[in-house]
PDB file of C-alpha atoms and ligand atoms in Angstrom:
ATOM      1  CA  MET A 733       0.000   0.000   0.000  1.00  0.00           C
ATOM      2  CA  ILE A 734       1.324   3.448  -0.921  1.00  0.00           C
ATOM      3  CA  ILE A 735       0.097   6.313   1.251  1.00  0.00           C
ATOM      4  CA  ALA A 736       0.687   9.796  -0.179  1.00  0.00           C
ATOM      5  CA  VAL A 737       0.489  12.641   2.334  1.00  0.00           C
ATOM      6  CA  ASP A 738       0.661  16.112   0.789  1.00  0.00           C
ATOM      7  CA  GLY A 739       0.214  19.486   2.422  1.00  0.00           C
ATOM      8  CA  PRO A 740       1.806  22.836   3.175  1.00  0.00           C
ATOM      9  CA  THR A 741       4.419  23.551   5.850  1.00  0.00           C
ATOM     10  CA  ALA A 742       3.264  23.096   9.447  1.00  0.00           C
ATOM     11  CA  SER A 743      -0.045  21.554   8.369  1.00  0.00           C
ATOM     12  CA  GLY A 744       0.840  18.475  10.418  1.00  0.00           C
ATOM     13  CA  LYS A 745       1.600  16.313   7.367  1.00  0.00           C
ATOM     14  CA  GLY A 746       4.979  15.141   8.705  1.00  0.00           C
ATOM     15  CA  THR A 747       3.557  14.121  12.081  1.00  0.00           C
ATOM     16  CA  ILE A 748       0.647  12.383  10.386  1.00  0.00           C
ATOM     17  CA  ALA A 749       2.872  10.595   7.854  1.00  0.00           C
ATOM     18  CA  ARG A 750       5.185   9.278  10.599  1.00  0.00           C
ATOM     19  CA  ALA A 751       2.219   8.098  12.669  1.00  0.00           C
ATOM     20  CA  LEU A 752       0.622   6.344   9.675  1.00  0.00           C
ATOM     21  CA  ALA A 753       3.924   4.628   8.894  1.00  0.00           C
ATOM     22  CA  ALA A 754       4.142   3.337  12.482  1.00  0.00           C
ATOM     23  CA  ARG A 755       0.481   2.297  12.564  1.00  0.00           C
ATOM     24  CA  PHE A 756       0.568   0.398   9.262  1.00  0.00           C
ATOM     25  CA  GLY A 757       4.148  -0.886   9.543  1.00  0.00           C
ATOM     26  CA  LEU A 758       5.411   0.961   6.456  1.00  0.00           C
ATOM     27  CA  PRO A 759       8.696   2.793   5.788  1.00  0.00           C
ATOM     28  CA  HIS A 760       8.417   6.597   5.634  1.00  0.00           C
ATOM     29  CA  LEU A 761      10.152   9.225   3.500  1.00  0.00           C
ATOM     30  CA  ASP A 762       9.960  12.953   4.245  1.00  0.00           C
ATOM     31  CA  THR A 763      10.560  14.241   0.709  1.00  0.00           C
ATOM     32  CA  GLY A 764      10.795  17.870   1.864  1.00  0.00           C
ATOM     33  CA  LEU A 765      14.040  16.904   3.542  1.00  0.00           C
ATOM     34  CA  LEU A 766      15.581  16.131   0.124  1.00  0.00           C
ATOM     35  CA  TYR A 767      14.705  19.603  -1.180  1.00  0.00           C
ATOM     36  CA  ARG A 768      15.943  21.097   2.086  1.00  0.00           C
ATOM     37  CA  ALA A 769      19.266  19.272   1.654  1.00  0.00           C
ATOM     38  CA  VAL A 770      19.611  20.736  -1.851  1.00  0.00           C
ATOM     39  CA  GLY A 771      18.847  24.224  -0.517  1.00  0.00           C
ATOM     40  CA  ARG A 772      21.355  23.834   2.304  1.00  0.00           C
ATOM     41  CA  GLN A 773      24.016  22.436  -0.037  1.00  0.00           C
ATOM     42  CA  VAL A 774      23.640  25.460  -2.338  1.00  0.00           C
ATOM     43  CA  ALA A 775      24.203  27.746   0.638  1.00  0.00           C
ATOM     44  CA  LEU A 776      27.212  25.742   1.877  1.00  0.00           C
ATOM     45  CA  ALA A 777      28.745  25.853  -1.617  1.00  0.00           C
ATOM     46  CA  GLY A 778      28.228  29.629  -1.790  1.00  0.00           C
ATOM     47  CA  GLY A 779      25.857  29.227  -4.754  1.00  0.00           C
ATOM     48  CA  ASP A 780      22.614  30.941  -5.709  1.00  0.00           C
ATOM     49  CA  ALA A 781      19.367  29.026  -5.054  1.00  0.00           C
ATOM     50  CA  ASP A 782      17.711  30.816  -7.981  1.00  0.00           C
ATOM     51  CA  SER A 783      20.364  29.620 -10.445  1.00  0.00           C
ATOM     52  CA  PRO A 784      19.287  26.361 -12.149  1.00  0.00           C
ATOM     53  CA  ALA A 785      22.940  25.279 -12.558  1.00  0.00           C
ATOM     54  CA  ASP A 786      23.926  25.946  -8.916  1.00  0.00           C
ATOM     55  CA  ALA A 787      20.769  24.197  -7.667  1.00  0.00           C
ATOM     56  CA  LEU A 788      21.280  21.197  -9.935  1.00  0.00           C
ATOM     57  CA  ALA A 789      24.910  20.810  -8.796  1.00  0.00           C
ATOM     58  CA  ALA A 790      23.637  20.763  -5.196  1.00  0.00           C
ATOM     59  CA  THR A 791      21.466  17.685  -5.818  1.00  0.00           C
ATOM     60  CA  ALA A 792      24.701  15.675  -5.459  1.00  0.00           C
ATOM     61  CA  PHE A 793      24.653  16.415  -1.702  1.00  0.00           C
ATOM     62  CA  ALA A 794      26.226  13.838   0.642  1.00  0.00           C
ATOM     63  CA  ASP A 795      23.625  11.704   2.470  1.00  0.00           C
ATOM     64  CA  SER A 796      25.200  12.752   5.791  1.00  0.00           C
ATOM     65  CA  LEU A 797      23.737  16.221   5.162  1.00  0.00           C
ATOM     66  CA  LEU A 798      20.253  14.774   5.780  1.00  0.00           C
ATOM     67  CA  ALA A 799      21.113  14.668   9.505  1.00  0.00           C
ATOM     68  CA  ASP A 800      22.083  18.369   9.679  1.00  0.00           C
ATOM     69  CA  PRO A 801      19.766  20.081  12.230  1.00  0.00           C
ATOM     70  CA  GLU A 802      19.962  23.280  10.159  1.00  0.00           C
ATOM     71  CA  LEU A 803      17.783  21.503   7.576  1.00  0.00           C
ATOM     72  CA  ARG A 804      14.787  22.120   9.879  1.00  0.00           C
ATOM     73  CA  SER A 805      15.161  25.919   9.980  1.00  0.00           C
ATOM     74  CA  GLU A 806      12.749  28.199   8.154  1.00  0.00           C
ATOM     75  CA  ALA A 807      15.730  29.772   6.348  1.00  0.00           C
ATOM     76  CA  THR A 808      16.507  26.369   4.813  1.00  0.00           C
ATOM     77  CA  GLY A 809      12.791  25.867   4.096  1.00  0.00           C
ATOM     78  CA  GLY A 810      12.871  29.067   2.044  1.00  0.00           C
ATOM     79  CA  LEU A 811      15.966  27.890   0.138  1.00  0.00           C
ATOM     80  CA  ALA A 812      14.289  24.512  -0.459  1.00  0.00           C
ATOM     81  CA  SER A 813      11.292  26.237  -1.942  1.00  0.00           C
ATOM     82  CA  ARG A 814      13.552  28.292  -4.254  1.00  0.00           C
ATOM     83  CA  VAL A 815      15.579  25.306  -5.535  1.00  0.00           C
ATOM     84  CA  SER A 816      12.429  23.200  -5.939  1.00  0.00           C
ATOM     85  CA  VAL A 817      11.094  25.390  -8.785  1.00  0.00           C
ATOM     86  CA  HIS A 818      13.904  24.195 -11.097  1.00  0.00           C
ATOM     87  CA  PRO A 819      12.732  21.258 -13.271  1.00  0.00           C
ATOM     88  CA  GLY A 820      16.280  19.802 -13.271  1.00  0.00           C
ATOM     89  CA  VAL A 821      16.292  19.609  -9.484  1.00  0.00           C
ATOM     90  CA  ARG A 822      12.892  17.890  -9.411  1.00  0.00           C
ATOM     91  CA  ALA A 823      14.025  15.412 -12.078  1.00  0.00           C
ATOM     92  CA  ALA A 824      17.245  14.655 -10.171  1.00  0.00           C
ATOM     93  CA  LEU A 825      15.288  13.813  -7.000  1.00  0.00           C
ATOM     94  CA  TYR A 826      12.513  11.911  -8.785  1.00  0.00           C
ATOM     95  CA  GLN A 827      14.125   8.431  -9.041  1.00  0.00           C
ATOM     96  CA  ARG A 828      15.017   8.293  -5.363  1.00  0.00           C
ATOM     97  CA  GLN A 829      11.440   9.140  -4.340  1.00  0.00           C
ATOM     98  CA  ARG A 830       9.885   6.882  -6.969  1.00  0.00           C
ATOM     99  CA  ALA A 831      12.047   3.911  -5.903  1.00  0.00           C
ATOM    100  CA  PHE A 832      11.054   4.480  -2.278  1.00  0.00           C
ATOM    101  CA  ALA A 833       7.350   4.658  -3.173  1.00  0.00           C
ATOM    102  CA  THR A 834       7.380   1.487  -5.258  1.00  0.00           C
ATOM    103  CA  GLN A 835       9.386  -0.747  -2.891  1.00  0.00           C
ATOM    104  CA  PRO A 836       7.743  -4.085  -2.151  1.00  0.00           C
ATOM    105  CA  GLY A 837       5.166  -3.829   0.621  1.00  0.00           C
ATOM    106  CA  GLY A 838       4.512  -0.156   0.102  1.00  0.00           C
ATOM    107  CA  ALA A 839       5.509   3.088   1.811  1.00  0.00           C
ATOM    108  CA  VAL A 840       4.341   6.394   3.220  1.00  0.00           C
ATOM    109  CA  LEU A 841       5.726   9.543   1.595  1.00  0.00           C
ATOM    110  CA  ASP A 842       4.968  13.121   2.528  1.00  0.00           C
ATOM    111  CA  GLY A 843       5.557  16.208   0.433  1.00  0.00           C
ATOM    112  CA  ARG A 844       3.834  18.471  -2.075  1.00  0.00           C
ATOM    113  CA  ASP A 845       3.527  16.344  -5.218  1.00  0.00           C
ATOM    114  CA  ILE A 846       3.364  12.759  -3.964  1.00  0.00           C
ATOM    115  CA  GLY A 847      -0.248  12.126  -5.001  1.00  0.00           C
ATOM    116  CA  THR A 848       0.115  14.016  -8.290  1.00  0.00           C
ATOM    117  CA  VAL A 849       3.632  13.220  -9.615  1.00  0.00           C
ATOM    118  CA  ILE A 850       5.665  10.801  -7.493  1.00  0.00           C
ATOM    119  CA  ALA A 851       2.994   8.169  -6.837  1.00  0.00           C
ATOM    120  CA  PRO A 852      -0.207   9.004  -8.736  1.00  0.00           C
ATOM    121  CA  GLU A 853      -1.226   5.355  -8.300  1.00  0.00           C
ATOM    122  CA  ALA A 854      -1.182   5.576  -4.478  1.00  0.00           C
ATOM    123  CA  GLU A 855      -4.102   3.720  -2.886  1.00  0.00           C
ATOM    124  CA  VAL A 856      -4.444   6.423  -0.251  1.00  0.00           C
ATOM    125  CA  LYS A 857      -3.957  10.151  -0.890  1.00  0.00           C
ATOM    126  CA  LEU A 858      -4.380  12.555   1.981  1.00  0.00           C
ATOM    127  CA  PHE A 859      -4.217  16.313   1.540  1.00  0.00           C
ATOM    128  CA  ILE A 860      -3.508  17.880   4.916  1.00  0.00           C
ATOM    129  CA  THR A 861      -4.451  21.530   5.345  1.00  0.00           C
ATOM    130  CA  ALA A 862      -4.599  24.064   8.174  1.00  0.00           C
ATOM    131  CA  SER A 863      -5.246  27.803   8.254  1.00  0.00           C
ATOM    132  CA  LEU A 864      -2.252  30.134   7.966  1.00  0.00           C
ATOM    133  CA  PRO A 865      -2.694  31.466  11.558  1.00  0.00           C
ATOM    134  CA  ALA A 866      -2.855  27.898  12.936  1.00  0.00           C
ATOM    135  CA  ARG A 867       0.278  26.885  11.021  1.00  0.00           C
ATOM    136  CA  ALA A 868       2.179  30.044  12.012  1.00  0.00           C
ATOM    137  CA  GLU A 869       1.269  29.463  15.672  1.00  0.00           C
ATOM    138  CA  ARG A 870       2.552  25.866  15.521  1.00  0.00           C
ATOM    139  CA  ARG A 871       5.793  26.923  13.905  1.00  0.00           C
ATOM    140  CA  TYR A 872       6.147  29.737  16.478  1.00  0.00           C
ATOM    141  CA  LEU A 873       5.732  27.313  19.419  1.00  0.00           C
ATOM    142  CA  GLU A 874       8.123  24.820  17.787  1.00  0.00           C
ATOM    143  CA  MET A 875      10.797  27.481  17.343  1.00  0.00           C
ATOM    144  CA  ARG A 876      10.366  28.801  20.874  1.00  0.00           C
ATOM    145  CA  ALA A 877      10.586  25.259  22.282  1.00  0.00           C
ATOM    146  CA  SER A 878      13.876  24.727  20.463  1.00  0.00           C
ATOM    147  CA  GLY A 879      15.251  27.991  21.845  1.00  0.00           C
ATOM    148  CA  ARG A 880      15.216  29.928  18.568  1.00  0.00           C
ATOM    149  CA  ALA A 881      14.089  33.536  18.321  1.00  0.00           C
ATOM    150  CA  ALA A 882      10.673  33.769  16.705  1.00  0.00           C
ATOM    151  CA  ASP A 883       8.097  36.350  15.793  1.00  0.00           C
ATOM    152  CA  ARG A 884       4.572  35.329  14.769  1.00  0.00           C
ATOM    153  CA  ALA A 885       4.102  37.948  12.052  1.00  0.00           C
ATOM    154  CA  THR A 886       7.447  37.174  10.400  1.00  0.00           C
ATOM    155  CA  ILE A 887       6.728  33.442  10.479  1.00  0.00           C
ATOM    156  CA  ALA A 888       3.259  33.930   8.942  1.00  0.00           C
ATOM    157  CA  ALA A 889       4.750  36.084   6.165  1.00  0.00           C
ATOM    158  CA  GLU A 890       7.466  33.489   5.439  1.00  0.00           C
ATOM    159  CA  LEU A 891       4.955  30.634   5.303  1.00  0.00           C
ATOM    160  CA  ALA A 892       2.644  32.611   3.010  1.00  0.00           C
ATOM    161  CA  ALA A 893       5.528  33.465   0.649  1.00  0.00           C
ATOM    162  CA  ARG A 894       6.630  29.819   0.519  1.00  0.00           C
ATOM    163  CA  ASP A 895       3.043  28.610  -0.138  1.00  0.00           C
ATOM    164  CA  ALA A 896       2.664  31.088  -2.992  1.00  0.00           C
ATOM    165  CA  ARG A 897       5.984  30.059  -4.586  1.00  0.00           C
ATOM    166  CA  ASP A 898       5.116  26.336  -4.282  1.00  0.00           C
ATOM    167  CA  ARG A 899       1.621  26.816  -5.732  1.00  0.00           C
ATOM    168  CA  GLU A 900       2.648  29.089  -8.602  1.00  0.00           C
ATOM    169  CA  ARG A 901       5.676  27.213  -9.947  1.00  0.00           C
ATOM    170  CA  ALA A 902       5.337  25.780 -13.450  1.00  0.00           C
ATOM    171  CA  GLU A 903       6.799  22.332 -12.667  1.00  0.00           C
ATOM    172  CA  ALA A 904       4.782  20.067 -10.334  1.00  0.00           C
ATOM    173  CA  PRO A 905       2.903  22.952  -8.671  1.00  0.00           C
ATOM    174  CA  PHE A 906       1.614  22.251  -5.198  1.00  0.00           C
ATOM    175  CA  VAL A 907      -2.011  21.220  -5.679  1.00  0.00           C
ATOM    176  CA  ALA A 908      -4.272  18.515  -4.272  1.00  0.00           C
ATOM    177  CA  ALA A 909      -4.706  15.430  -6.447  1.00  0.00           C
ATOM    178  CA  ALA A 910      -8.261  15.194  -7.798  1.00  0.00           C
ATOM    179  CA  ASP A 911      -8.756  11.955  -5.838  1.00  0.00           C
ATOM    180  CA  ALA A 912      -7.163  13.129  -2.571  1.00  0.00           C
ATOM    181  CA  VAL A 913      -9.140  13.245   0.668  1.00  0.00           C
ATOM    182  CA  GLU A 914      -8.688  16.509   2.578  1.00  0.00           C
ATOM    183  CA  LEU A 915      -8.092  16.697   6.322  1.00  0.00           C
ATOM    184  CA  ASP A 916      -8.121  20.162   7.939  1.00  0.00           C
ATOM    185  CA  THR A 917      -6.086  20.056  11.154  1.00  0.00           C
ATOM    186  CA  SER A 918      -6.557  23.744  12.155  1.00  0.00           C
ATOM    187  CA  ALA A 919      -8.669  22.885  15.200  1.00  0.00           C
ATOM    188  CA  LEU A 920      -7.117  19.503  15.957  1.00  0.00           C
ATOM    189  CA  ALA A 921      -4.463  18.741  18.565  1.00  0.00           C
ATOM    190  CA  ARG A 922      -1.690  16.370  17.511  1.00  0.00           C
ATOM    191  CA  GLU A 923      -3.309  13.148  18.763  1.00  0.00           C
ATOM    192  CA  ALA A 924      -6.718  14.055  17.295  1.00  0.00           C
ATOM    193  CA  ALA A 925      -5.156  14.793  13.896  1.00  0.00           C
ATOM    194  CA  ILE A 926      -3.358  11.436  13.942  1.00  0.00           C
ATOM    195  CA  ALA A 927      -6.545   9.586  14.943  1.00  0.00           C
ATOM    196  CA  ALA A 928      -8.517  11.323  12.176  1.00  0.00           C
ATOM    197  CA  ALA A 929      -5.876  10.378   9.575  1.00  0.00           C
ATOM    198  CA  ILE A 930      -5.815   6.734  10.708  1.00  0.00           C
ATOM    199  CA  ALA A 931      -9.629   6.613  10.511  1.00  0.00           C
ATOM    200  CA  LEU A 932      -9.514   8.020   6.954  1.00  0.00           C
ATOM    201  CA  VAL A 933      -6.967   5.432   5.813  1.00  0.00           C
ATOM    202  CA  GLU A 934      -8.991   2.609   7.367  1.00  0.00           C
ATOM    203  CA  ARG A 935     -12.146   3.885   5.665  1.00  0.00           C
ATOM    204  CA  ILE A 936     -10.435   4.175   2.272  1.00  0.00           C
ATOM    205  CA  MET A 937      -8.880   0.693   2.550  1.00  0.00           C
ATOM    206  CA  ARG A 938     -12.037  -1.045   3.821  1.00  0.00           C
ATOM    207  CA  PRO A 939     -13.153  -3.628   1.261  1.00  0.00           C
ATOM    208  CA  ARG A 940     -16.452  -2.671  -0.323  1.00  0.00           C
TER     209      ARG A 940
HETATM  210  O1  C5P B1091       7.727  20.067   3.544  1.00  0.00           O
HETATM  211  P1  C5P B1091       8.902  20.982   3.726  1.00  0.00           P
HETATM  212  O2  C5P B1091       8.556  22.277   4.376  1.00  0.00           O
HETATM  213  O3  C5P B1091      10.055  20.303   4.403  1.00  0.00           O
HETATM  214  O4  C5P B1091       9.392  21.282   2.233  1.00  0.00           O
HETATM  215  C1  C5P B1091      10.347  22.271   1.949  1.00  0.00           C
HETATM  216  C2  C5P B1091      10.145  22.779   0.526  1.00  0.00           C
HETATM  217  O5  C5P B1091      10.522  21.746  -0.393  1.00  0.00           O
HETATM  218  C3  C5P B1091       8.708  23.118   0.152  1.00  0.00           C
HETATM  219  O6  C5P B1091       8.373  24.458   0.460  1.00  0.00           O
HETATM  220  C4  C5P B1091       8.668  22.851  -1.349  1.00  0.00           C
HETATM  221  O7  C5P B1091       9.098  23.972  -2.078  1.00  0.00           O
HETATM  222  C5  C5P B1091       9.702  21.754  -1.549  1.00  0.00           C
HETATM  223  N1  C5P B1091       9.087  20.444  -1.745  1.00  0.00           N
HETATM  224  C6  C5P B1091       8.625  20.121  -3.013  1.00  0.00           C
HETATM  225  N2  C5P B1091       8.122  18.885  -3.267  1.00  0.00           N
HETATM  226  C7  C5P B1091       8.049  17.959  -2.299  1.00  0.00           C
HETATM  227  C8  C5P B1091       8.465  18.270  -0.981  1.00  0.00           C
HETATM  228  C9  C5P B1091       8.983  19.539  -0.733  1.00  0.00           C
HETATM  229  O8  C5P B1091       8.692  20.952  -3.912  1.00  0.00           O
HETATM  230  N3  C5P B1091       7.568  16.745  -2.574  1.00  0.00           N
END
């Protein structure tokens, strides 16, 4: 079974994808981390995230970079969003994601284009949403908890800019698959969001 979990930043898609993987005994890939690694690698190499050539060169990042805590910062999220508009970057990361999705037994992948591009054949497609204020508040609390300086208005503006860039890009724009089931987590605490996602998967997989 392939479970595709798409959604914007801080919608809860990562938490939900990890929980679904644990619940259904499937391996999980956070595909945003791959784009974040490319963004970070561009910065480390002194390149320009908006340059297709610099961004493409950065797709050869060392796997050890995936453990860099800086990958989780909003600055790296912004770089990831800038490198992810380049078709060459998306093509370079495609095989790795596709191979993960099609491994025997299935997998859970979360990202922006899993249900539309990476695994359009997925049996389960969830589209996780949450309002901008709810997502900014979550990110604010997360940053404060990890001891980083944070300001709600700045975070909301950064998230909105990243959403717009992801939705408006020409290649694999961020959009719900026509057959995706939407789950709005704005008013749901972590455990309630996980329970709702598990219930949706069980409903979709129930034999008719
Ligand atoms: O999900 P996360 O915030 O880690 O993703 C970082 C950025 O990577 C996104 O804003 C998006 O531009 C890009 N991305 C993508 N396709 C994916 C996953 C992430 O374009 N499947």
